[in-house]
PDB file of C-alpha atoms in Angstrom:
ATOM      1  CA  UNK A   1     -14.525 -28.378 -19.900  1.00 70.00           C
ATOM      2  CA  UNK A   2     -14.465 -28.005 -23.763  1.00 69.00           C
ATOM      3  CA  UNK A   3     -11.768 -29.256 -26.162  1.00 69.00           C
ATOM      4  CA  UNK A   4      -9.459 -32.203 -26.076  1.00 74.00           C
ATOM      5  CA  UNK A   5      -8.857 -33.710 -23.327  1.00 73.00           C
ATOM      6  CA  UNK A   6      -5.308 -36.222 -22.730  1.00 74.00           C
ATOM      7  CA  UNK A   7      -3.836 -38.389 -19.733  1.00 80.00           C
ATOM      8  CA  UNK A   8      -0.770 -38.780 -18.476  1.00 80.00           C
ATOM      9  CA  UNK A   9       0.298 -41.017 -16.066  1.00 81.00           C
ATOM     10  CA  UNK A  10       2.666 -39.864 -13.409  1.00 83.00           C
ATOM     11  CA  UNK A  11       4.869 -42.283 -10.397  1.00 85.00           C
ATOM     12  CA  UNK A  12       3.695 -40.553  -6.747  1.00 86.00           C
ATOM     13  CA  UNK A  13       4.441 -42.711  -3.606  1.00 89.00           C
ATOM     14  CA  UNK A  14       5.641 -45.997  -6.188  1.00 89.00           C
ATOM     15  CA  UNK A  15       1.699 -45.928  -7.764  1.00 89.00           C
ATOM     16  CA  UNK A  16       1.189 -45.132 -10.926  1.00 87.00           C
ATOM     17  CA  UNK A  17      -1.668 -41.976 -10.945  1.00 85.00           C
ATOM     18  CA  UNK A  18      -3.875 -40.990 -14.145  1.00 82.00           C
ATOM     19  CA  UNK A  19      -4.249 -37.298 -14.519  1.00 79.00           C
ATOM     20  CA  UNK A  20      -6.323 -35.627 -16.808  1.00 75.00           C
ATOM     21  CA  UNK A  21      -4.673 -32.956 -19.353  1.00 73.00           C
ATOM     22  CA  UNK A  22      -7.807 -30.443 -20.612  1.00 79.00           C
ATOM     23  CA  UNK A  23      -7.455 -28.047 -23.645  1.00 83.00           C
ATOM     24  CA  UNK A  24      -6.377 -24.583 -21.823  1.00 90.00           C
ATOM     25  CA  UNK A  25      -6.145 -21.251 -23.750  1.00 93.00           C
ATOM     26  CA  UNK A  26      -2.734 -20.199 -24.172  1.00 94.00           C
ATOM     27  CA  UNK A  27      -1.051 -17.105 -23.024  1.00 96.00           C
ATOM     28  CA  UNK A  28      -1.436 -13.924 -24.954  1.00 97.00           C
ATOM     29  CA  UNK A  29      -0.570 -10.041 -24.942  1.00 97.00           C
ATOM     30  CA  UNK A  30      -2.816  -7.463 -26.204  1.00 98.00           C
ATOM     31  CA  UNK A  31      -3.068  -3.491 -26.076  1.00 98.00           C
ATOM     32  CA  UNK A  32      -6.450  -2.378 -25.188  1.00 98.00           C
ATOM     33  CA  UNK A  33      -8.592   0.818 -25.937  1.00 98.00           C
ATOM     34  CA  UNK A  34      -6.374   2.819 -23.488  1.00 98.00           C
ATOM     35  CA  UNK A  35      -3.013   1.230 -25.324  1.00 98.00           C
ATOM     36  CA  UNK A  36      -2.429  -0.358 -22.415  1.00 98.00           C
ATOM     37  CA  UNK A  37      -0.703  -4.018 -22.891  1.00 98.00           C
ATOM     38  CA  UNK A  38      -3.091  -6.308 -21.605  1.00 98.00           C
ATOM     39  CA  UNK A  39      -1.365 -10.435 -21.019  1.00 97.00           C
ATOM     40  CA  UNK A  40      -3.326 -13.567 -19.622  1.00 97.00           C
ATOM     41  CA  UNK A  41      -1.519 -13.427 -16.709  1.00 96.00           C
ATOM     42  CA  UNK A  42      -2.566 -10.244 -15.498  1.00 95.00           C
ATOM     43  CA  UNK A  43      -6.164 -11.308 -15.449  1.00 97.00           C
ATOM     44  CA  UNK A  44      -5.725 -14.642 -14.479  1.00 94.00           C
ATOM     45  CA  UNK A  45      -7.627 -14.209 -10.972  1.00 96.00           C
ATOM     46  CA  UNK A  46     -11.295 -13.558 -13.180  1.00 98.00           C
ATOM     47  CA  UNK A  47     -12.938 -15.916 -15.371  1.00 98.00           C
ATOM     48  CA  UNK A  48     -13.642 -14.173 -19.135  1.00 98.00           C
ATOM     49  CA  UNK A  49     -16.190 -13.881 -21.380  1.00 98.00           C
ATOM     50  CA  UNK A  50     -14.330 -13.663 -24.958  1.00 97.00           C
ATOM     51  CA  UNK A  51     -15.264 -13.107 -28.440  1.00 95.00           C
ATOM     52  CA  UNK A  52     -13.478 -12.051 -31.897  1.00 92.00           C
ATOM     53  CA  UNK A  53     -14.770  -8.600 -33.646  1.00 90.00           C
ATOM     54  CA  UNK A  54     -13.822  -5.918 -35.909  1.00 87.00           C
ATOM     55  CA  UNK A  55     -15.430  -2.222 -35.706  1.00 91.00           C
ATOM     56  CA  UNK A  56     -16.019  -2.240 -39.563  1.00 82.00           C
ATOM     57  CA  UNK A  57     -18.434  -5.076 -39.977  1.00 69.00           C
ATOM     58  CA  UNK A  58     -21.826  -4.047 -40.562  1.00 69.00           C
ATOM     59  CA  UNK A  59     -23.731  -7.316 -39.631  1.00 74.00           C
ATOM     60  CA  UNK A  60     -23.403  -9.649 -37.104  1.00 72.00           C
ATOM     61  CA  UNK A  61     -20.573  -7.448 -34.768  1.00 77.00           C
ATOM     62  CA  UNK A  62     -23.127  -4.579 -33.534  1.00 87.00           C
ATOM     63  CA  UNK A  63     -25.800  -7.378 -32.369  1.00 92.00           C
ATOM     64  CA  UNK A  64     -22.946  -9.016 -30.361  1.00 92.00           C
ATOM     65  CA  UNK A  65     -21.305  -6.012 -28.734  1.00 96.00           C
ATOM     66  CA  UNK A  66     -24.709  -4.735 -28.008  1.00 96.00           C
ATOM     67  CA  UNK A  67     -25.120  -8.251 -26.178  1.00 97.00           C
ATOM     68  CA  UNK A  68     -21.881  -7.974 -24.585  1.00 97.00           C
ATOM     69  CA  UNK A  69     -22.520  -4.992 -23.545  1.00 98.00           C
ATOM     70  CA  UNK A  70     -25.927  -6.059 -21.661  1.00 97.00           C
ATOM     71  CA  UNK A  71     -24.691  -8.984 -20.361  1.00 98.00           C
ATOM     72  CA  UNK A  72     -21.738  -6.706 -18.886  1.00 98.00           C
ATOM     73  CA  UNK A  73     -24.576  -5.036 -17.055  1.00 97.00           C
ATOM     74  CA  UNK A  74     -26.267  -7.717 -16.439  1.00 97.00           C
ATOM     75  CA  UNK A  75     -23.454  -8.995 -14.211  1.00 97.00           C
ATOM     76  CA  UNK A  76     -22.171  -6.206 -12.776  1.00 96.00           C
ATOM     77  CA  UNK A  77     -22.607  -7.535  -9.267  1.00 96.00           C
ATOM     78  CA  UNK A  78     -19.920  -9.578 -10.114  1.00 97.00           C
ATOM     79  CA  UNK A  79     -17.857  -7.358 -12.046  1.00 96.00           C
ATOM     80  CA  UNK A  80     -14.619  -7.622  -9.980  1.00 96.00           C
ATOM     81  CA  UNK A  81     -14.680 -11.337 -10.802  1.00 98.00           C
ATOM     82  CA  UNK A  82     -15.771 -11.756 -14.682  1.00 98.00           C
ATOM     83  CA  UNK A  83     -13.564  -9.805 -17.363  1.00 98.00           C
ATOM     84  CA  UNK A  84     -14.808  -8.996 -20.562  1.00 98.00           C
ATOM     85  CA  UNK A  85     -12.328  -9.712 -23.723  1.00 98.00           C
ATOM     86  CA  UNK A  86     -13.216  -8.098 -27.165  1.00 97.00           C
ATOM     87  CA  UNK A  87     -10.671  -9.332 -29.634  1.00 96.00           C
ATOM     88  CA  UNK A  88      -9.905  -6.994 -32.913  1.00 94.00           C
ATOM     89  CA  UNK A  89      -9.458  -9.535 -35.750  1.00 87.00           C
ATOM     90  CA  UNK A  90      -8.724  -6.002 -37.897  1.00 90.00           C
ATOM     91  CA  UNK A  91      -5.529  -4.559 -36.466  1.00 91.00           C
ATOM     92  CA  UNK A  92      -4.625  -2.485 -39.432  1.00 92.00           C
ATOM     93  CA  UNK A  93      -7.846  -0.656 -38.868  1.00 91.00           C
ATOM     94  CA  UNK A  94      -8.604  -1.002 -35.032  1.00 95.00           C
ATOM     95  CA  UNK A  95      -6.079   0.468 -33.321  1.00 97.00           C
ATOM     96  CA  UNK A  96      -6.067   1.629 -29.291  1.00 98.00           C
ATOM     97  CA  UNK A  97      -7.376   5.020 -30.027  1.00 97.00           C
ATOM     98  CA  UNK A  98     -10.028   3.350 -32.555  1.00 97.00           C
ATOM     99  CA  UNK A  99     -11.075   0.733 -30.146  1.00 98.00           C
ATOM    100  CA  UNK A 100     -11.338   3.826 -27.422  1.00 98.00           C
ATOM    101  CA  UNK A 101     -13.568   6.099 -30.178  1.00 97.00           C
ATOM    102  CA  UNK A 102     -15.807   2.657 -31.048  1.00 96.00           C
ATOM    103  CA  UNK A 103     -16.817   2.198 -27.141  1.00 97.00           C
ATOM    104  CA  UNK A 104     -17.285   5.824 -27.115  1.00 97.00           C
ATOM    105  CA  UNK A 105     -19.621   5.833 -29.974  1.00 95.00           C
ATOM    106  CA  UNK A 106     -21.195   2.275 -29.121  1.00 95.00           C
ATOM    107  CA  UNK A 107     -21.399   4.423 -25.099  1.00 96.00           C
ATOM    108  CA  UNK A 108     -20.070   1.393 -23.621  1.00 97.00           C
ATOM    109  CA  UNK A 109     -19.471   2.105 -19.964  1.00 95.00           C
ATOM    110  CA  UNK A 110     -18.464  -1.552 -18.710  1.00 96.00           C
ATOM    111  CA  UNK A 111     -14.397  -1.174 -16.969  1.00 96.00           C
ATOM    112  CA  UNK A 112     -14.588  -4.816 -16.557  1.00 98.00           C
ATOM    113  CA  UNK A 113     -13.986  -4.877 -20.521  1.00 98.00           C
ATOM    114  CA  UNK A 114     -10.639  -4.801 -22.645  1.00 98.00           C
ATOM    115  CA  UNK A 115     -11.001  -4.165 -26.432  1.00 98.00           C
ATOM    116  CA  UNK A 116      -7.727  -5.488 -27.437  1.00 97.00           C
ATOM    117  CA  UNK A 117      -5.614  -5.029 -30.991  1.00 98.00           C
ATOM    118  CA  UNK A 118      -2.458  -7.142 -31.819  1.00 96.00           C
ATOM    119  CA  UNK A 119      -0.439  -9.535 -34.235  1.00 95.00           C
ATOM    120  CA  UNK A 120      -3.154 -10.227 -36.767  1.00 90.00           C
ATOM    121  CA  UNK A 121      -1.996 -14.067 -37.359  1.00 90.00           C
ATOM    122  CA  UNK A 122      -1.545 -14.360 -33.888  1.00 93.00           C
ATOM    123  CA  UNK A 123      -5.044 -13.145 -32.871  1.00 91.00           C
ATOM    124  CA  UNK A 124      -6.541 -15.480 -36.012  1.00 86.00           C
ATOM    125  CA  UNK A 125      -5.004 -18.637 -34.226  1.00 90.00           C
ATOM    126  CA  UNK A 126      -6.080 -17.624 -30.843  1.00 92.00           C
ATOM    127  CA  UNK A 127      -9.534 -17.587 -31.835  1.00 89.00           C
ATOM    128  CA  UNK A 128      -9.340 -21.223 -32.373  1.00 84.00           C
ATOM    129  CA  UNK A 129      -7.943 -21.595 -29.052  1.00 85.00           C
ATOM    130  CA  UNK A 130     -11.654 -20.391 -27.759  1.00 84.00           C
ATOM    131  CA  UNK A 131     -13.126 -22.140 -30.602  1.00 78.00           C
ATOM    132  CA  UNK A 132     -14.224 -19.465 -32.542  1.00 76.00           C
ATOM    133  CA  UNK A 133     -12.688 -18.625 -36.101  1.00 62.00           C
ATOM    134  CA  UNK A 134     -11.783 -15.580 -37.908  1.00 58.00           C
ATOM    135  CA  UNK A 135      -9.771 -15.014 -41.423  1.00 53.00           C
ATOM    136  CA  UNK A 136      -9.157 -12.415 -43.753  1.00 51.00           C
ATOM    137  CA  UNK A 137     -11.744 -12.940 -46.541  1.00 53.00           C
ATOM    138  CA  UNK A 138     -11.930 -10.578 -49.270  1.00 53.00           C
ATOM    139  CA  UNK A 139     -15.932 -12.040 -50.344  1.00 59.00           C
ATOM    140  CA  UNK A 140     -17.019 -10.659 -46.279  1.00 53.00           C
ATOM    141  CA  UNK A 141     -18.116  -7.953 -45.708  1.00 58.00           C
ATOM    142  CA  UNK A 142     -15.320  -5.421 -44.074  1.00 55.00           C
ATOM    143  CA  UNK A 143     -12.969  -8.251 -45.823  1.00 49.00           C
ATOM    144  CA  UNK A 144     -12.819 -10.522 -42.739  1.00 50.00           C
ATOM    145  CA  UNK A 145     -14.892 -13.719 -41.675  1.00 51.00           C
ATOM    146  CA  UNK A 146     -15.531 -14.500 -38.141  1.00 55.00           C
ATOM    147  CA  UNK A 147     -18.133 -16.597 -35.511  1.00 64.00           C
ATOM    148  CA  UNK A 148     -20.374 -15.315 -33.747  1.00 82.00           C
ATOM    149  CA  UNK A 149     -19.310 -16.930 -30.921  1.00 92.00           C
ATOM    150  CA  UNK A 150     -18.689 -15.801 -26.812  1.00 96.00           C
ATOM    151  CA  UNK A 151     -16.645 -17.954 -24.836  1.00 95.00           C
ATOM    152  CA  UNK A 152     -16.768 -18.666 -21.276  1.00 97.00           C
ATOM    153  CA  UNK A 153     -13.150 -19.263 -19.935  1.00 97.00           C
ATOM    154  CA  UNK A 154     -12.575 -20.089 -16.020  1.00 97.00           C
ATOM    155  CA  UNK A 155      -9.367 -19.353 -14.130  1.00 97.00           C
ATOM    156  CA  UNK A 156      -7.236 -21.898 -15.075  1.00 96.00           C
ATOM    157  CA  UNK A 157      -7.923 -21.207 -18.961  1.00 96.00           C
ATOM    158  CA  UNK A 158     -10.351 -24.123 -19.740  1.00 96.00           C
ATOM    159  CA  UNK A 159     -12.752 -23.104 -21.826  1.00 96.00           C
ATOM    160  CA  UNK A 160     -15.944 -23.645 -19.946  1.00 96.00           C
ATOM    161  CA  UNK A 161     -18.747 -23.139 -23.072  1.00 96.00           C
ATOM    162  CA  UNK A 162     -19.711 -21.329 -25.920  1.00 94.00           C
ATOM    163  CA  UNK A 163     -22.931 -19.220 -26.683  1.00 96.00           C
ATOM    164  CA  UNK A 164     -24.309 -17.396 -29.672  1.00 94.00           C
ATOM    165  CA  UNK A 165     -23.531 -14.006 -29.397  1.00 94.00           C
ATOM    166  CA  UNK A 166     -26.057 -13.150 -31.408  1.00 94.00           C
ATOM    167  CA  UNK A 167     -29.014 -14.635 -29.726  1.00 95.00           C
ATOM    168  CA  UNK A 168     -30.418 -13.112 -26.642  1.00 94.00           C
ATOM    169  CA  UNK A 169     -31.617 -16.534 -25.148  1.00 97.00           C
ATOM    170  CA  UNK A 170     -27.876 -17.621 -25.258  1.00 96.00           C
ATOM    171  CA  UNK A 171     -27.168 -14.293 -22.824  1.00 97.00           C
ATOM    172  CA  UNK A 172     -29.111 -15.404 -20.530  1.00 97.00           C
ATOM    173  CA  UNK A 173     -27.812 -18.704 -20.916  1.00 97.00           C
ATOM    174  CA  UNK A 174     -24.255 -17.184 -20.345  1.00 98.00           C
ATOM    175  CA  UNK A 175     -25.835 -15.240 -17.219  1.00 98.00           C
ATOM    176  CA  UNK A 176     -26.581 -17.794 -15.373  1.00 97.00           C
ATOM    177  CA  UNK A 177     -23.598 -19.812 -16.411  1.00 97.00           C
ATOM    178  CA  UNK A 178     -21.055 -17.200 -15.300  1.00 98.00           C
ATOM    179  CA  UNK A 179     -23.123 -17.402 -12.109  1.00 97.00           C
ATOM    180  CA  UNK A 180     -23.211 -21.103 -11.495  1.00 96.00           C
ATOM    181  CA  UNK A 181     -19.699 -21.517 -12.319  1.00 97.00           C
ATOM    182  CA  UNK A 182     -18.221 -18.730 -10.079  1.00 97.00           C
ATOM    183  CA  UNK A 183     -20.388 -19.937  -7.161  1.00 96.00           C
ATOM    184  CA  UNK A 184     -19.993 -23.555  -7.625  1.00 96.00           C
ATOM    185  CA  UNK A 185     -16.645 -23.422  -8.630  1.00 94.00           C
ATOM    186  CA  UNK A 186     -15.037 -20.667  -6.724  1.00 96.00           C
ATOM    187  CA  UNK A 187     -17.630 -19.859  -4.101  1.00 95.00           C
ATOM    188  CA  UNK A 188     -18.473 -16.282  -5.163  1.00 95.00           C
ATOM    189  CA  UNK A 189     -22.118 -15.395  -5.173  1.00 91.00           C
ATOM    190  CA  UNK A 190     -23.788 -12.624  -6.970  1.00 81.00           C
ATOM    191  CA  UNK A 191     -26.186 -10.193  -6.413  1.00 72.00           C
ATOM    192  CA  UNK A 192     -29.126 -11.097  -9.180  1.00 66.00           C
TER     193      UNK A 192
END
């Protein structure tokens, strides 16, 4: 489990018990492509693969929702358990109908796979809640800076790792990881 991690001690029984506190993403509502509103809680039963995008940035976005997009298909054996999160850090400009025209474009067939648009502050600071970062930045490209980052978040909202979206290797990487921890953690075995 990634992030900070705290104790607090609790009284059970008269004996004082250590428990471990671990970083956990917090809540958040989104629409998606289908303006649908899309909260935390409603997908709380899969583990997620996120990441932070906008559909105007000609560099590193296409490579990493083309990688998405494979590693969507790459686990579709276990597609009722793993939901894919595409963040708009561009709200202004990616809006449900332009999120919808973007997968069409991009032919992204995945239903596992919510492109979501919201407060753009809001969405800035919840990137750093999946370590990733995004800004407004007038010197980018599209006028926004973000990672390149995917991360892999399990039920309880601990964020599990993070992998190059760019790369890939790192798919793979985040293959098998999805894999390991849905088996070892929550005893669902795919089909690979």
């Amino acid at each position: 489990i990634l992030g900070e991690r705290d104790v607090e001690y609790v009284i059970i029984d008269g004996k004082e018990i250590a428990d471990t506190l671990y970083h956990v993403v917090p809540e958040f509502e989104y629409l998606n492509q289908d303006s649908l509103l899309i909260r935390s809680e409603d997908i709380k039963e899969k583990i997620w693969v996120a990441d932070f995008f906008f559909t105007n940035f000609p560099t590193i976005c296409p490579p990493m929702t083309s990688n998405m997009d494979a590693l969507a298909q790459a686990t579709i054996d276990l597609s009722d358990h793993v939901q894919f999160l595409s963040f708009s850090i561009d709200p202004m400009r990616d809006t449900p109908s332009n999120l919808r025209r973007y997968i069409e474009r991009r032919d992204i067939k995945a239903t596992n796979w919510h492109f979501m648009t919201g407060d753009e502050d809001a969405t800035h600071l919840l990137a750093k809640s999946f370590f990733n970062g995004a800004e407004r930045n007038s010197e980018a490209d599209g006028g926004f800076g973000h990672t390149e980052y995917f991360a892999l978040v399990d039920k309880e909202g601990h964020v599990r790792g993070i992998y190059q979206g760019t790369s890939i290797e790192q798919m793979d990487v985040l293959d098998n990881d999805i894999r390991k921890l849905l088996k070892d953690e929550y005893g669902i075995d795919g089909v690979k």
